[in-house]
Amino acid sequence: MSRAPAAGRTLDPVDSWELAVLDAWRPLLLTEHLTRGTDFFEAGGTSVAAAQVMSRLRRSLAQRYPLSLLMENPVFADFVRAVRGGAARSVPLVRLAATEAPPAGTAPASAWIHAAGGEVMFLHALAALVPYAHFLGVRDTDWDLSPYAPLVPREFAAGAAHHHALLSSEGVTHIAGYSSGAFMAHETVLLRLRAGLPTAPALLVDPPALHPTVSRPSYAQVLARRLGIAPEVAEEPQAHPERWRAALARRSPVGALPEESYEDWLTQLCRISAKGEWALCRYRPGPSPVRHRLVLAKGRPDLARTVADWSAVCGRPPLVVTVDASHDEIIADKALAHAVADWLGEPADGSRARA
């Protein structure tokens, strides 16, 4: 989970917009210490550097922004807000290009689905460990809504249909999912196989257990349970602002809500995570004709049961790598990077998995 910036430290971006702006600003300024209150021009930015920022954003976000946007919003938080609000369309895919030549026989690109289809910030840490791979992060466009805009929960099969359509023209054969995004990756691979598209076994990174309690709670009930609040607060947070803020503060990794933008981000994180739990309560995976690869946190108490469940789905034991890292830290672990490197050499037709 991304954290709010501690005093004296450069901020940690909380979404793809902040990451893109941070990457565009940092090489052009005189200081590495950037916060959401940093003024671009007071930190050494020039008009030439401002033009370079807009050019970088055109490449990273596939959007065109006028140079005046930075001139009128030189403070980092204000500029990010303007970039978000000025987008002509959402950015469903985040691209991280390889920085090194890949070994022979390695898939050129892979698509990654975050928990609940949410943000894809974790890709930066992984891309640094596998510099020869192109990474494509699949975003949930609900991140681009205002914090209290209605969310429409979708079951994993419906989400997979969206991702399948999104990725079908990308030429990507390797699809991975992290946490509950693993279920979306599994379902997306099944759709690709049915469509006759070249597809490697999915890489599933520490998915939750496959045997949740059978129930059909409403989305508001799930959100209320996750935050420990009354259902009426989950239904209408804006009608109960103090109770909602108190619940968010309890969930905050820094134990507080230090900034308005951080509160908005944490609100979105909780709401989208609740979408994933809502979908999990309804999920039973269909059988896979190929044996997926699993990377699992070694210390999880349901490790054996999770392997057994995926063995049933795949018709035989999956290829399993266990990593001595927590669920939140596994995505930046070197052992995962080695597993990804091996997986990128997997044939795209799944023939090795069937052998």
GROMACS .gro file of C-alpha atoms in nm:
model
  355
    1MET     CA    1   0.000   0.000   0.000
    2SER     CA    2   0.133   0.347  -0.084
    3ARG     CA    3   0.188   0.578   0.209
    4ALA     CA    4   0.142   0.945   0.266
    5PRO     CA    5   0.475   1.124   0.262
    6ALA     CA    6   0.657   1.155   0.591
    7ALA     CA    7   0.807   1.489   0.683
    8GLY     CA    8   1.135   1.548   0.504
    9ARG     CA    9   1.080   1.274   0.244
   10THR     CA   10   0.987   1.288  -0.122
   11LEU     CA   11   0.625   1.191  -0.167
   12ASP     CA   12   0.521   0.839  -0.261
   13PRO     CA   13   0.268   0.864  -0.548
   14VAL     CA   14  -0.077   0.728  -0.473
   15ASP     CA   15  -0.203   0.676  -0.829
   16SER     CA   16  -0.093   0.672  -1.191
   17TRP     CA   17  -0.151   1.046  -1.231
   18GLU     CA   18   0.085   1.137  -0.946
   19LEU     CA   19   0.340   0.882  -1.068
   20ALA     CA   20   0.339   1.026  -1.421
   21VAL     CA   21   0.378   1.383  -1.295
   22LEU     CA   22   0.651   1.285  -1.049
   23ASP     CA   23   0.845   1.104  -1.324
   24ALA     CA   24   0.805   1.408  -1.550
   25TRP     CA   25   0.913   1.663  -1.288
   26ARG     CA   26   1.195   1.493  -1.103
   27PRO     CA   27   1.469   1.485  -1.374
   28LEU     CA   28   1.410   1.852  -1.456
   29LEU     CA   29   1.431   2.011  -1.111
   30LEU     CA   30   1.723   2.101  -0.887
   31THR     CA   31   1.604   1.892  -0.594
   32GLU     CA   32   1.503   1.531  -0.540
   33HIS     CA   33   1.289   1.636  -0.243
   34LEU     CA   34   0.942   1.680  -0.389
   35THR     CA   35   0.619   1.707  -0.194
   36ARG     CA   36   0.263   1.781  -0.296
   37GLY     CA   37   0.334   2.142  -0.196
   38THR     CA   38   0.640   2.182  -0.422
   39ASP     CA   39   0.619   2.472  -0.668
   40PHE     CA   40   0.769   2.369  -1.003
   41PHE     CA   41   0.927   2.705  -1.079
   42GLU     CA   42   1.048   2.776  -0.725
   43ALA     CA   43   1.222   2.435  -0.736
   44GLY     CA   44   1.423   2.537  -1.044
   45GLY     CA   45   1.178   2.466  -1.326
   46THR     CA   46   1.204   2.679  -1.639
   47SER     CA   47   0.974   2.742  -1.933
   48VAL     CA   48   1.182   2.498  -2.139
   49ALA     CA   49   1.153   2.238  -1.863
   50ALA     CA   50   0.778   2.300  -1.848
   51ALA     CA   51   0.750   2.218  -2.219
   52GLN     CA   52   0.949   1.900  -2.154
   53VAL     CA   53   0.706   1.805  -1.876
   54MET     CA   54   0.409   1.832  -2.110
   55SER     CA   55   0.590   1.627  -2.374
   56ARG     CA   56   0.664   1.353  -2.117
   57LEU     CA   57   0.300   1.348  -2.006
   58ARG     CA   58   0.183   1.313  -2.366
   59ARG     CA   59   0.393   0.997  -2.392
   60SER     CA   60   0.313   0.845  -2.052
   61LEU     CA   61  -0.059   0.925  -2.035
   62ALA     CA   62  -0.145   0.934  -2.408
   63GLN     CA   63  -0.306   1.276  -2.352
   64ARG     CA   64  -0.240   1.626  -2.484
   65TYR     CA   65  -0.226   1.906  -2.227
   66PRO     CA   66  -0.160   2.276  -2.296
   67LEU     CA   67   0.161   2.429  -2.163
   68SER     CA   68  -0.054   2.684  -1.977
   69LEU     CA   69  -0.178   2.405  -1.748
   70LEU     CA   70   0.155   2.399  -1.565
   71MET     CA   71   0.196   2.777  -1.576
   72GLU     CA   72  -0.143   2.818  -1.407
   73ASN     CA   73  -0.094   2.527  -1.162
   74PRO     CA   74   0.275   2.523  -1.062
   75VAL     CA   75   0.218   2.347  -0.725
   76PHE     CA   76   0.244   1.969  -0.756
   77ALA     CA   77  -0.093   1.880  -0.597
   78ASP     CA   78  -0.275   2.148  -0.800
   79PHE     CA   79  -0.110   2.036  -1.123
   80VAL     CA   80  -0.198   1.670  -1.064
   81ARG     CA   81  -0.558   1.771  -0.995
   82ALA     CA   82  -0.565   1.969  -1.321
   83VAL     CA   83  -0.412   1.681  -1.517
   84ARG     CA   84  -0.670   1.438  -1.378
   85GLY     CA   85  -0.957   1.674  -1.449
   86GLY     CA   86  -0.836   1.771  -1.795
   87ALA     CA   87  -0.807   1.420  -1.934
   88ALA     CA   88  -1.017   1.369  -2.244
   89ARG     CA   89  -1.063   1.005  -2.146
   90SER     CA   90  -0.950   0.772  -1.873
   91VAL     CA   91  -0.619   0.589  -1.899
   92PRO     CA   92  -0.708   0.219  -1.878
   93LEU     CA   93  -0.353   0.095  -1.941
   94VAL     CA   94  -0.025   0.209  -1.786
   95ARG     CA   95   0.283   0.123  -1.990
   96LEU     CA   96   0.634   0.072  -1.856
   97ALA     CA   97   0.883   0.009  -2.137
   98ALA     CA   98   1.185  -0.219  -2.111
   99THR     CA   99   1.518  -0.049  -2.050
  100GLU     CA  100   1.735  -0.345  -2.157
  101ALA     CA  101   1.730  -0.592  -2.445
  102PRO     CA  102   1.541  -0.912  -2.352
  103PRO     CA  103   1.702  -1.258  -2.360
  104ALA     CA  104   1.616  -1.472  -2.661
  105GLY     CA  105   1.286  -1.655  -2.629
  106THR     CA  106   1.142  -1.409  -2.376
  107ALA     CA  107   0.792  -1.270  -2.422
  108PRO     CA  108   0.824  -0.899  -2.503
  109ALA     CA  109   0.537  -0.786  -2.281
  110SER     CA  110   0.302  -0.892  -2.005
  111ALA     CA  111  -0.025  -0.746  -1.874
  112TRP     CA  112  -0.083  -0.711  -1.500
  113ILE     CA  113  -0.413  -0.681  -1.316
  114HIS     CA  114  -0.407  -0.537  -0.965
  115ALA     CA  115  -0.631  -0.641  -0.677
  116ALA     CA  116  -0.994  -0.567  -0.769
  117GLY     CA  117  -0.866  -0.423  -1.096
  118GLY     CA  118  -0.748  -0.118  -0.903
  119GLU     CA  119  -0.428   0.083  -0.928
  120VAL     CA  120  -0.107  -0.057  -1.075
  121MET     CA  121   0.155   0.135  -0.879
  122PHE     CA  122   0.335  -0.188  -0.784
  123LEU     CA  123   0.458  -0.231  -1.142
  124HIS     CA  124   0.735   0.024  -1.097
  125ALA     CA  125   0.906  -0.183  -0.829
  126LEU     CA  126   0.875  -0.500  -1.035
  127ALA     CA  127   0.987  -0.334  -1.358
  128ALA     CA  128   1.306  -0.219  -1.187
  129LEU     CA  129   1.384  -0.584  -1.106
  130VAL     CA  130   1.304  -0.711  -1.457
  131PRO     CA  131   1.439  -0.428  -1.674
  132TYR     CA  132   1.417  -0.615  -2.005
  133ALA     CA  133   1.039  -0.667  -1.988
  134HIS     CA  134   0.761  -0.441  -2.112
  135PHE     CA  135   0.488  -0.412  -1.848
  136LEU     CA  136   0.128  -0.322  -1.917
  137GLY     CA  137  -0.080  -0.236  -1.610
  138VAL     CA  138  -0.457  -0.269  -1.634
  139ARG     CA  139  -0.632   0.005  -1.437
  140ASP     CA  140  -0.980   0.025  -1.291
  141THR     CA  141  -1.117   0.349  -1.433
  142ASP     CA  142  -1.321   0.400  -1.114
  143TRP     CA  143  -0.997   0.551  -0.983
  144ASP     CA  144  -1.066   0.844  -1.212
  145LEU     CA  145  -1.406   0.920  -1.061
  146SER     CA  146  -1.462   1.167  -0.780
  147PRO     CA  147  -1.429   0.997  -0.440
  148TYR     CA  148  -1.805   0.966  -0.389
  149ALA     CA  149  -1.919   0.896  -0.744
  150PRO     CA  150  -2.123   0.575  -0.768
  151LEU     CA  151  -1.918   0.261  -0.818
  152VAL     CA  152  -2.066  -0.029  -1.013
  153PRO     CA  153  -1.938  -0.356  -0.865
  154ARG     CA  154  -1.877  -0.625  -1.126
  155GLU     CA  155  -1.823  -0.995  -1.076
  156PHE     CA  156  -1.485  -1.125  -1.188
  157ALA     CA  157  -1.625  -1.277  -1.509
  158ALA     CA  158  -1.766  -0.939  -1.614
  159GLY     CA  159  -1.441  -0.764  -1.529
  160ALA     CA  160  -1.247  -1.023  -1.727
  161ALA     CA  161  -1.464  -0.960  -2.031
  162HIS     CA  162  -1.370  -0.592  -2.010
  163HIS     CA  163  -0.999  -0.674  -1.974
  164HIS     CA  164  -1.014  -0.928  -2.257
  165ALA     CA  165  -1.160  -0.666  -2.492
  166LEU     CA  166  -0.903  -0.410  -2.373
  167LEU     CA  167  -0.605  -0.641  -2.425
  168SER     CA  168  -0.714  -0.821  -2.742
  169SER     CA  169  -0.546  -0.566  -2.969
  170GLU     CA  170  -0.229  -0.535  -2.760
  171GLY     CA  171  -0.060  -0.858  -2.871
  172VAL     CA  172   0.009  -0.956  -2.511
  173THR     CA  173   0.027  -1.331  -2.448
  174HIS     CA  174   0.130  -1.332  -2.079
  175ILE     CA  175  -0.127  -1.215  -1.823
  176ALA     CA  176  -0.069  -1.189  -1.449
  177GLY     CA  177  -0.280  -1.086  -1.154
  178TYR     CA  178  -0.195  -0.975  -0.802
  179SER     CA  179  -0.413  -1.057  -0.500
  180SER     CA  180  -0.780  -1.071  -0.608
  181GLY     CA  181  -0.665  -0.949  -0.951
  182ALA     CA  182  -0.539  -1.306  -0.992
  183PHE     CA  183  -0.898  -1.423  -1.035
  184MET     CA  184  -0.952  -1.163  -1.307
  185ALA     CA  185  -0.631  -1.282  -1.476
  186HIS     CA  186  -0.750  -1.644  -1.460
  187GLU     CA  187  -1.084  -1.557  -1.616
  188THR     CA  188  -0.918  -1.336  -1.881
  189VAL     CA  189  -0.689  -1.622  -1.983
  190LEU     CA  190  -0.989  -1.854  -2.018
  191LEU     CA  191  -1.158  -1.603  -2.249
  192ARG     CA  192  -0.844  -1.573  -2.460
  193LEU     CA  193  -0.814  -1.948  -2.492
  194ARG     CA  194  -1.178  -1.977  -2.600
  195ALA     CA  195  -1.112  -1.709  -2.860
  196GLY     CA  196  -0.817  -1.909  -2.997
  197LEU     CA  197  -0.561  -1.644  -2.905
  198PRO     CA  198  -0.201  -1.743  -2.817
  199THR     CA  199  -0.191  -1.743  -2.439
  200ALA     CA  200   0.056  -1.855  -2.173
  201PRO     CA  201  -0.055  -1.987  -1.834
  202ALA     CA  202  -0.149  -1.702  -1.603
  203LEU     CA  203   0.090  -1.590  -1.329
  204LEU     CA  204  -0.111  -1.558  -1.007
  205VAL     CA  205   0.063  -1.360  -0.734
  206ASP     CA  206  -0.060  -1.439  -0.382
  207PRO     CA  207  -0.434  -1.463  -0.453
  208PRO     CA  208  -0.678  -1.491  -0.161
  209ALA     CA  209  -0.812  -1.833  -0.070
  210LEU     CA  210  -1.058  -1.980  -0.319
  211HIS     CA  211  -1.310  -2.093  -0.063
  212PRO     CA  212  -1.484  -1.786   0.082
  213THR     CA  213  -1.804  -1.817   0.279
  214VAL     CA  214  -2.092  -1.845   0.036
  215SER     CA  215  -2.290  -1.525   0.069
  216ARG     CA  216  -2.433  -1.245  -0.139
  217PRO     CA  217  -2.386  -0.925   0.061
  218SER     CA  218  -2.453  -0.589  -0.096
  219TYR     CA  219  -2.160  -0.367  -0.183
  220ALA     CA  220  -2.249  -0.128   0.102
  221GLN     CA  221  -2.254  -0.418   0.349
  222VAL     CA  222  -1.905  -0.523   0.241
  223LEU     CA  223  -1.771  -0.168   0.268
  224ALA     CA  224  -1.928  -0.125   0.611
  225ARG     CA  225  -1.772  -0.448   0.734
  226ARG     CA  226  -1.427  -0.357   0.599
  227LEU     CA  227  -1.429  -0.016   0.765
  228GLY     CA  228  -1.611  -0.114   1.083
  229ILE     CA  229  -1.888   0.139   1.028
  230ALA     CA  230  -2.266   0.131   1.026
  231PRO     CA  231  -2.428   0.046   0.689
  232GLU     CA  232  -2.590   0.389   0.666
  233VAL     CA  233  -2.245   0.552   0.676
  234ALA     CA  234  -2.123   0.327   0.397
  235GLU     CA  235  -2.436   0.402   0.195
  236GLU     CA  236  -2.398   0.782   0.223
  237PRO     CA  237  -2.053   0.885   0.349
  238GLN     CA  238  -2.116   1.251   0.269
  239ALA     CA  239  -2.411   1.254   0.508
  240HIS     CA  240  -2.184   1.136   0.793
  241PRO     CA  241  -1.850   1.311   0.727
  242GLU     CA  242  -1.703   1.284   1.078
  243ARG     CA  243  -1.783   0.913   1.114
  244TRP     CA  244  -1.647   0.846   0.767
  245ARG     CA  245  -1.322   1.035   0.832
  246ALA     CA  246  -1.275   0.853   1.163
  247ALA     CA  247  -1.314   0.518   0.987
  248LEU     CA  248  -1.063   0.617   0.718
  249ALA     CA  249  -0.812   0.733   0.981
  250ARG     CA  250  -0.830   0.389   1.143
  251ARG     CA  251  -0.749   0.231   0.806
  252SER     CA  252  -0.471   0.475   0.719
  253PRO     CA  253  -0.119   0.322   0.725
  254VAL     CA  254   0.003   0.642   0.890
  255GLY     CA  255  -0.282   0.651   1.142
  256ALA     CA  256  -0.414   0.986   1.023
  257LEU     CA  257  -0.547   1.176   0.722
  258PRO     CA  258  -0.271   1.432   0.671
  259GLU     CA  259  -0.387   1.577   0.337
  260GLU     CA  260  -0.707   1.616   0.139
  261SER     CA  261  -0.560   1.433  -0.160
  262TYR     CA  262  -0.450   1.150   0.066
  263GLU     CA  263  -0.801   1.125   0.211
  264ASP     CA  264  -0.947   1.109  -0.140
  265TRP     CA  265  -0.699   0.837  -0.238
  266LEU     CA  266  -0.770   0.631   0.075
  267THR     CA  267  -1.144   0.665   0.012
  268GLN     CA  268  -1.099   0.527  -0.339
  269LEU     CA  269  -0.871   0.249  -0.215
  270CYS     CA  270  -1.125   0.132   0.043
  271ARG     CA  271  -1.416   0.151  -0.198
  272ILE     CA  272  -1.240  -0.036  -0.478
  273SER     CA  273  -1.103  -0.296  -0.236
  274ALA     CA  274  -1.460  -0.352  -0.117
  275LYS     CA  275  -1.556  -0.414  -0.479
  276GLY     CA  276  -1.301  -0.694  -0.490
  277GLU     CA  277  -1.430  -0.852  -0.170
  278TRP     CA  278  -1.788  -0.820  -0.299
  279ALA     CA  279  -1.690  -1.007  -0.616
  280LEU     CA  280  -1.498  -1.272  -0.419
  281CYS     CA  281  -1.811  -1.358  -0.221
  282ARG     CA  282  -1.973  -1.459  -0.551
  283TYR     CA  283  -1.677  -1.627  -0.719
  284ARG     CA  284  -1.620  -1.989  -0.814
  285PRO     CA  285  -1.344  -2.030  -1.077
  286GLY     CA  286  -1.406  -2.230  -1.388
  287PRO     CA  287  -1.162  -2.513  -1.472
  288SER     CA  288  -0.843  -2.420  -1.654
  289PRO     CA  289  -0.701  -2.632  -1.939
  290VAL     CA  290  -0.351  -2.518  -1.844
  291ARG     CA  291  -0.153  -2.529  -1.524
  292HIS     CA  292  -0.109  -2.175  -1.395
  293ARG     CA  293   0.197  -2.050  -1.210
  294LEU     CA  294   0.144  -1.937  -0.851
  295VAL     CA  295   0.369  -1.718  -0.638
  296LEU     CA  296   0.256  -1.738  -0.276
  297ALA     CA  297   0.368  -1.577   0.050
  298LYS     CA  298   0.538  -1.856   0.242
  299GLY     CA  299   0.394  -1.755   0.580
  300ARG     CA  300   0.024  -1.744   0.486
  301PRO     CA  301  -0.176  -1.981   0.708
  302ASP     CA  302  -0.387  -2.116   0.419
  303LEU     CA  303  -0.090  -2.200   0.195
  304ALA     CA  304  -0.160  -2.574   0.164
  305ARG     CA  305  -0.532  -2.521   0.110
  306THR     CA  306  -0.470  -2.259  -0.161
  307VAL     CA  307  -0.238  -2.495  -0.352
  308ALA     CA  308  -0.495  -2.774  -0.319
  309ASP     CA  309  -0.774  -2.550  -0.447
  310TRP     CA  310  -0.575  -2.441  -0.754
  311SER     CA  311  -0.476  -2.804  -0.815
  312ALA     CA  312  -0.847  -2.880  -0.844
  313VAL     CA  313  -0.902  -2.588  -1.082
  314CYS     CA  314  -0.608  -2.684  -1.306
  315GLY     CA  315  -0.664  -3.059  -1.286
  316ARG     CA  316  -0.313  -3.111  -1.147
  317PRO     CA  317  -0.081  -2.930  -0.905
  318PRO     CA  318   0.011  -2.581  -1.028
  319LEU     CA  319   0.370  -2.463  -1.059
  320VAL     CA  320   0.426  -2.297  -0.720
  321VAL     CA  321   0.696  -2.059  -0.595
  322THR     CA  322   0.685  -1.956  -0.230
  323VAL     CA  323   0.837  -1.624  -0.127
  324ASP     CA  324   0.947  -1.525   0.221
  325ALA     CA  325   0.766  -1.190   0.211
  326SER     CA  326   0.436  -1.046   0.326
  327HIS     CA  327   0.140  -1.008   0.092
  328ASP     CA  328   0.204  -0.634   0.052
  329GLU     CA  329   0.580  -0.675  -0.001
  330ILE     CA  330   0.580  -0.977  -0.232
  331ILE     CA  331   0.539  -0.767  -0.545
  332ALA     CA  332   0.884  -0.607  -0.499
  333ASP     CA  333   1.064  -0.925  -0.388
  334LYS     CA  334   1.358  -1.055  -0.590
  335ALA     CA  335   1.218  -1.408  -0.577
  336LEU     CA  336   0.909  -1.286  -0.761
  337ALA     CA  337   1.134  -1.122  -1.020
  338HIS     CA  338   1.303  -1.457  -1.083
  339ALA     CA  339   0.962  -1.624  -1.115
  340VAL     CA  340   0.852  -1.356  -1.363
  341ALA     CA  341   1.168  -1.403  -1.569
  342ASP     CA  342   1.105  -1.778  -1.589
  343TRP     CA  343   0.736  -1.722  -1.671
  344LEU     CA  344   0.818  -1.485  -1.957
  345GLY     CA  345   0.993  -1.779  -2.124
  346GLU     CA  346   0.675  -1.990  -2.105
  347PRO     CA  347   0.534  -2.086  -2.450
  348ALA     CA  348   0.231  -1.878  -2.538
  349ASP     CA  349   0.019  -2.180  -2.633
  350GLY     CA  350   0.042  -2.342  -2.287
  351SER     CA  351   0.199  -2.659  -2.429
  352ARG     CA  352   0.457  -2.689  -2.153
  353ALA     CA  353   0.187  -2.656  -1.890
  354ARG     CA  354  -0.007  -2.946  -2.043
  355ALA     CA  355   0.298  -3.172  -2.068
   0.00000   0.00000   0.00000
